[in-house]
Amino acid sequence: MLISLITPAYNSARTISDTLLSVNGQTYREVEHIIVDGLSTDGTLEVVERVDEGKGALCPVCRKVVCGKDEGLYDAMNKGIRMAAGEVVGILNSDDFFTAPDVLEKVAEAFEEDETLEAVYGDIHYVYPEDLTKCVRYYSSRVFRCWLMRLGFMPAHPSFYVRRSCYERLGLYKTDYRICADFELLLRYLFVHRIRVRYLPMDFVTMRMGGVSTSGLSACLQIMKEHLRAFRENNIYTNRFILSLRYAYKVLEFVKR
């Protein structure tokens, strides 16, 4: 079974080598990796070329690079998904990397064991850019239930792997969201259409802190605004008070190691 990985990239020269090496180090061998570069000017593509010239990869990755102007992160994701040949598709951002070498192997096993399964998800953790070995926040999807989406919860999006047929049937990311198109898509897939999913109890991805969704008060306000919009567009009732309840839980995700 072919798994397609989509990596949106823009001026990611400082981080994308970790992403690529973690893909190369996967024990699963049927991988298509599509990098969608938004015309980087910092040497991102040169880094990709250097990594591809290196030897010793466990996984013989079929890597494709697409360059061109896009309308942002979610537009880049959609471009990659439209190109994907894999039966299963996942997103791996250019400043993130796989936590373990057997992540894709476990994903493939789950789908191969159950042909009716439409998606899987698991856990992720966050690190500061200056110390990639120390976990500062652990985001577990273990407790996730569909009804919790009314409070603004969702499974860890970087751990979400879904059959390509779901994208074809239920639609792609809405590109006019600035931060929360991933939440809207998961709300649509999991809460509205109730696709068949399974939680895999493992840490999929290591994420660097400092992305647009972890950028302080302004990001929180934008997330609230876009969550309310996502519920409205999918005809699901919620309100600001209900959505604010999740912040008490989020404090517990920050850990000291």
Short mmCIF file of C-alpha atoms in Angstrom, two decimals:
data_model
loop_
_atom_site.label_atom_id
_atom_site.label_comp_id
_atom_site.label_asym_id
_atom_site.label_seq_id
_atom_site.Cartn_x
_atom_site.Cartn_y
_atom_site.Cartn_z
CA MET A 1 0.00 0.00 0.00
CA LEU A 2 1.46 3.34 -1.05
CA ILE A 3 1.42 6.16 1.52
CA SER A 4 1.70 9.72 0.21
CA LEU A 5 3.27 12.36 2.47
CA ILE A 6 2.60 16.01 1.71
CA THR A 7 5.14 18.60 2.94
CA PRO A 8 4.27 22.27 2.34
CA ALA A 9 7.46 24.33 2.45
CA TYR A 10 8.42 27.98 2.29
CA ASN A 11 11.85 29.26 3.34
CA SER A 12 12.43 26.11 5.39
CA ALA A 13 16.16 25.64 4.79
CA ARG A 14 16.94 25.58 8.54
CA THR A 15 14.52 22.76 9.36
CA ILE A 16 13.55 20.71 6.32
CA SER A 17 16.59 18.42 6.46
CA ASP A 18 15.24 16.97 9.74
CA THR A 19 11.93 16.37 8.00
CA LEU A 20 13.52 14.64 5.01
CA LEU A 21 15.90 12.52 7.05
CA SER A 22 13.05 11.33 9.27
CA VAL A 23 11.15 10.23 6.14
CA ASN A 24 14.24 8.52 4.76
CA GLY A 25 14.62 6.72 8.08
CA GLN A 26 11.17 5.13 8.05
CA THR A 27 11.14 1.33 8.01
CA TYR A 28 8.09 1.29 5.73
CA ARG A 29 9.20 1.19 2.11
CA GLU A 30 6.19 2.22 0.00
CA VAL A 31 6.34 6.00 0.41
CA GLU A 32 5.68 8.87 -1.95
CA HIS A 33 6.88 12.22 -0.58
CA ILE A 34 5.53 15.35 -2.27
CA ILE A 35 7.17 18.65 -1.32
CA VAL A 36 5.12 21.68 -2.33
CA ASP A 37 7.45 24.67 -2.25
CA GLY A 38 6.03 28.19 -2.44
CA LEU A 39 9.03 29.71 -4.26
CA SER A 40 11.46 29.70 -1.34
CA THR A 41 14.36 32.16 -1.50
CA ASP A 42 16.56 30.81 1.31
CA GLY A 43 17.99 27.68 -0.30
CA THR A 44 15.28 25.23 0.75
CA LEU A 45 15.43 23.34 -2.54
CA GLU A 46 19.21 23.09 -2.35
CA VAL A 47 18.84 21.39 1.04
CA VAL A 48 16.36 18.94 -0.48
CA GLU A 49 18.84 18.13 -3.24
CA ARG A 50 21.68 17.55 -0.78
CA VAL A 51 19.61 15.18 1.33
CA ASP A 52 18.49 13.26 -1.75
CA GLU A 53 22.11 12.86 -2.82
CA GLY A 54 23.00 11.31 0.53
CA LYS A 55 23.28 7.58 1.09
CA GLY A 56 22.02 5.17 3.70
CA ALA A 57 18.27 5.81 3.65
CA LEU A 58 16.21 2.90 5.01
CA CYS A 59 13.22 3.96 2.94
CA PRO A 60 13.67 4.31 -0.86
CA VAL A 61 11.44 7.38 -1.01
CA CYS A 62 9.84 8.47 -4.27
CA ARG A 63 10.30 12.20 -3.72
CA LYS A 64 8.62 14.81 -5.91
CA VAL A 65 9.16 18.57 -5.64
CA VAL A 66 6.54 21.02 -6.90
CA CYS A 67 7.43 24.72 -7.06
CA GLY A 68 5.10 27.63 -7.62
CA LYS A 69 3.23 30.47 -5.99
CA ASP A 70 0.43 29.36 -3.72
CA GLU A 71 -2.19 31.00 -1.54
CA GLY A 72 -0.77 29.75 1.73
CA LEU A 73 -0.34 26.59 3.77
CA TYR A 74 -3.69 24.98 3.06
CA ASP A 75 -3.53 25.71 -0.65
CA ALA A 76 -0.13 23.98 -0.71
CA MET A 77 -1.60 20.99 1.12
CA ASN A 78 -4.42 20.77 -1.42
CA LYS A 79 -1.95 20.89 -4.31
CA GLY A 80 -0.05 17.97 -2.84
CA ILE A 81 -3.18 15.95 -2.14
CA ARG A 82 -4.39 16.41 -5.73
CA MET A 83 -1.05 15.03 -6.94
CA ALA A 84 -0.95 12.13 -4.51
CA ALA A 85 -1.00 8.59 -5.88
CA GLY A 86 -1.08 6.86 -2.50
CA GLU A 87 -4.11 5.08 -1.12
CA VAL A 88 -3.44 6.83 2.21
CA VAL A 89 -2.33 10.47 2.61
CA GLY A 90 -0.67 12.27 5.53
CA ILE A 91 0.73 15.77 6.13
CA LEU A 92 4.26 16.32 7.47
CA ASN A 93 5.17 20.00 7.75
CA SER A 94 8.65 21.26 6.87
CA ASP A 95 9.58 22.15 10.47
CA ASP A 96 8.34 18.82 11.89
CA PHE A 97 9.80 15.32 11.82
CA PHE A 98 8.78 11.78 12.67
CA THR A 99 9.40 10.86 16.31
CA ALA A 100 10.15 7.19 15.53
CA PRO A 101 11.24 5.20 12.46
CA ASP A 102 8.21 2.88 12.52
CA VAL A 103 5.43 5.47 12.35
CA LEU A 104 4.44 4.76 8.73
CA GLU A 105 4.81 1.02 9.29
CA LYS A 106 2.23 1.17 12.10
CA VAL A 107 -0.07 3.35 9.97
CA ALA A 108 0.11 0.88 7.07
CA GLU A 109 -0.53 -2.08 9.37
CA ALA A 110 -3.70 -0.49 10.71
CA PHE A 111 -5.15 0.13 7.24
CA GLU A 112 -4.12 -3.29 5.95
CA GLU A 113 -5.70 -5.06 8.92
CA ASP A 114 -9.07 -3.34 8.36
CA GLU A 115 -10.15 -2.46 4.84
CA THR A 116 -13.15 -0.50 6.21
CA LEU A 117 -10.91 1.83 8.21
CA GLU A 118 -10.85 5.34 6.72
CA ALA A 119 -8.42 7.22 8.96
CA VAL A 120 -6.05 6.88 11.90
CA TYR A 121 -4.55 9.38 14.35
CA GLY A 122 -2.23 9.33 17.35
CA ASP A 123 -0.13 11.63 19.54
CA ILE A 124 2.48 14.33 18.89
CA HIS A 125 4.80 16.37 21.06
CA TYR A 126 6.29 19.86 20.93
CA VAL A 127 9.86 21.01 21.48
CA TYR A 128 11.64 24.35 21.48
CA PRO A 129 13.80 24.92 18.38
CA GLU A 130 16.96 25.25 20.48
CA ASP A 131 16.51 21.81 22.13
CA LEU A 132 14.81 19.17 19.98
CA THR A 133 15.27 16.47 22.63
CA LYS A 134 13.17 18.01 25.41
CA CYS A 135 9.38 17.65 25.27
CA VAL A 136 7.64 20.83 26.46
CA ARG A 137 4.09 19.85 25.55
CA TYR A 138 2.61 16.42 24.86
CA TYR A 139 -0.57 16.41 22.75
CA SER A 140 -2.31 13.08 23.28
CA SER A 141 -5.30 12.13 21.14
CA ARG A 142 -6.13 9.21 23.44
CA VAL A 143 -9.01 11.03 25.15
CA PHE A 144 -10.53 12.31 21.91
CA ARG A 145 -14.20 11.57 21.24
CA CYS A 146 -16.25 13.17 18.46
CA TRP A 147 -18.49 15.06 20.88
CA LEU A 148 -15.41 16.86 22.24
CA MET A 149 -15.18 18.76 18.97
CA ARG A 150 -18.01 20.93 20.28
CA LEU A 151 -15.47 22.20 22.83
CA GLY A 152 -12.87 22.82 20.13
CA PHE A 153 -10.89 19.62 20.65
CA MET A 154 -9.59 17.59 17.74
CA PRO A 155 -7.10 14.77 17.21
CA ALA A 156 -3.53 15.89 16.59
CA HIS A 157 -3.69 16.91 12.94
CA PRO A 158 -0.04 16.02 12.11
CA SER A 159 -0.88 12.44 13.11
CA PHE A 160 -3.96 12.24 10.87
CA TYR A 161 -3.67 9.76 8.00
CA VAL A 162 -6.71 9.28 5.80
CA ARG A 163 -7.63 7.36 2.69
CA ARG A 164 -7.34 9.51 -0.42
CA SER A 165 -10.90 8.49 -1.33
CA CYS A 166 -12.15 10.59 1.63
CA TYR A 167 -10.58 13.72 0.16
CA GLU A 168 -12.18 12.90 -3.17
CA ARG A 169 -15.60 12.31 -1.59
CA LEU A 170 -15.71 14.91 1.20
CA GLY A 171 -13.52 17.73 -0.12
CA LEU A 172 -10.17 19.33 0.67
CA TYR A 173 -8.99 22.09 3.03
CA LYS A 174 -10.78 25.44 2.79
CA THR A 175 -8.08 27.89 1.79
CA ASP A 176 -9.77 31.02 3.14
CA TYR A 177 -9.12 29.90 6.73
CA ARG A 178 -5.89 31.36 8.11
CA ILE A 179 -5.21 28.95 10.99
CA CYS A 180 -8.03 26.44 11.42
CA ALA A 181 -8.73 24.80 8.06
CA ASP A 182 -7.43 21.60 9.64
CA PHE A 183 -10.04 21.84 12.41
CA GLU A 184 -12.80 22.53 9.89
CA LEU A 185 -11.78 19.53 7.77
CA LEU A 186 -11.65 17.20 10.79
CA LEU A 187 -15.01 18.54 12.00
CA ARG A 188 -16.46 17.81 8.57
CA TYR A 189 -14.94 14.33 8.32
CA LEU A 190 -15.29 13.08 11.90
CA PHE A 191 -18.30 14.90 13.36
CA VAL A 192 -20.51 15.45 10.31
CA HIS A 193 -19.71 12.47 8.09
CA ARG A 194 -18.55 10.10 10.84
CA ILE A 195 -15.80 8.42 8.86
CA ARG A 196 -14.42 5.28 10.49
CA VAL A 197 -11.28 6.11 12.49
CA ARG A 198 -8.89 4.43 14.91
CA TYR A 199 -6.55 5.84 17.53
CA LEU A 200 -3.01 4.47 17.43
CA PRO A 201 -1.30 4.81 20.85
CA MET A 202 2.04 6.18 19.71
CA ASP A 203 3.90 9.46 19.29
CA PHE A 204 3.87 10.26 15.56
CA VAL A 205 5.56 13.63 15.15
CA THR A 206 7.92 16.06 16.87
CA MET A 207 6.85 19.68 16.29
CA ARG A 208 8.81 22.85 16.92
CA MET A 209 7.06 25.51 18.98
CA GLY A 210 6.52 28.86 17.32
CA GLY A 211 4.15 28.07 14.47
CA VAL A 212 1.22 30.29 13.58
CA SER A 213 -1.19 28.34 15.81
CA THR A 214 1.07 28.69 18.89
CA SER A 215 1.78 32.41 18.60
CA GLY A 216 0.07 33.92 21.63
CA LEU A 217 -3.13 35.89 22.24
CA SER A 218 -3.73 37.02 18.67
CA ALA A 219 -3.61 33.42 17.50
CA CYS A 220 -6.07 32.38 20.24
CA LEU A 221 -8.54 35.05 19.14
CA GLN A 222 -8.18 34.03 15.49
CA ILE A 223 -8.68 30.36 16.41
CA MET A 224 -11.87 31.21 18.32
CA LYS A 225 -13.19 33.19 15.36
CA GLU A 226 -12.44 30.42 12.87
CA HIS A 227 -13.79 27.66 15.13
CA LEU A 228 -17.10 29.51 15.40
CA ARG A 229 -17.15 29.87 11.62
CA ALA A 230 -16.42 26.14 11.12
CA PHE A 231 -19.34 25.15 13.35
CA ARG A 232 -21.64 27.62 11.64
CA GLU A 233 -20.72 26.37 8.16
CA ASN A 234 -21.30 22.77 9.22
CA ASN A 235 -24.62 23.57 10.97
CA ILE A 236 -23.39 22.57 14.45
CA TYR A 237 -24.28 24.63 17.51
CA THR A 238 -21.63 25.92 19.90
CA ASN A 239 -20.68 29.24 21.52
CA ARG A 240 -17.64 31.10 22.85
CA PHE A 241 -18.11 29.85 26.42
CA ILE A 242 -18.21 26.20 25.37
CA LEU A 243 -15.15 26.63 23.16
CA SER A 244 -13.17 28.38 25.90
CA LEU A 245 -13.47 25.35 28.22
CA ARG A 246 -10.70 23.52 26.38
CA TYR A 247 -8.04 25.98 27.52
CA ALA A 248 -8.18 24.60 31.06
CA TYR A 249 -7.28 21.18 29.68
CA LYS A 250 -4.55 22.52 27.39
CA VAL A 251 -2.54 23.65 30.44
CA LEU A 252 -2.15 19.98 31.41
CA GLU A 253 -0.41 19.21 28.09
CA PHE A 254 2.62 21.27 29.09
CA VAL A 255 5.08 19.04 30.86
CA LYS A 256 8.47 19.44 32.54
CA ARG A 257 11.05 16.89 31.55
#
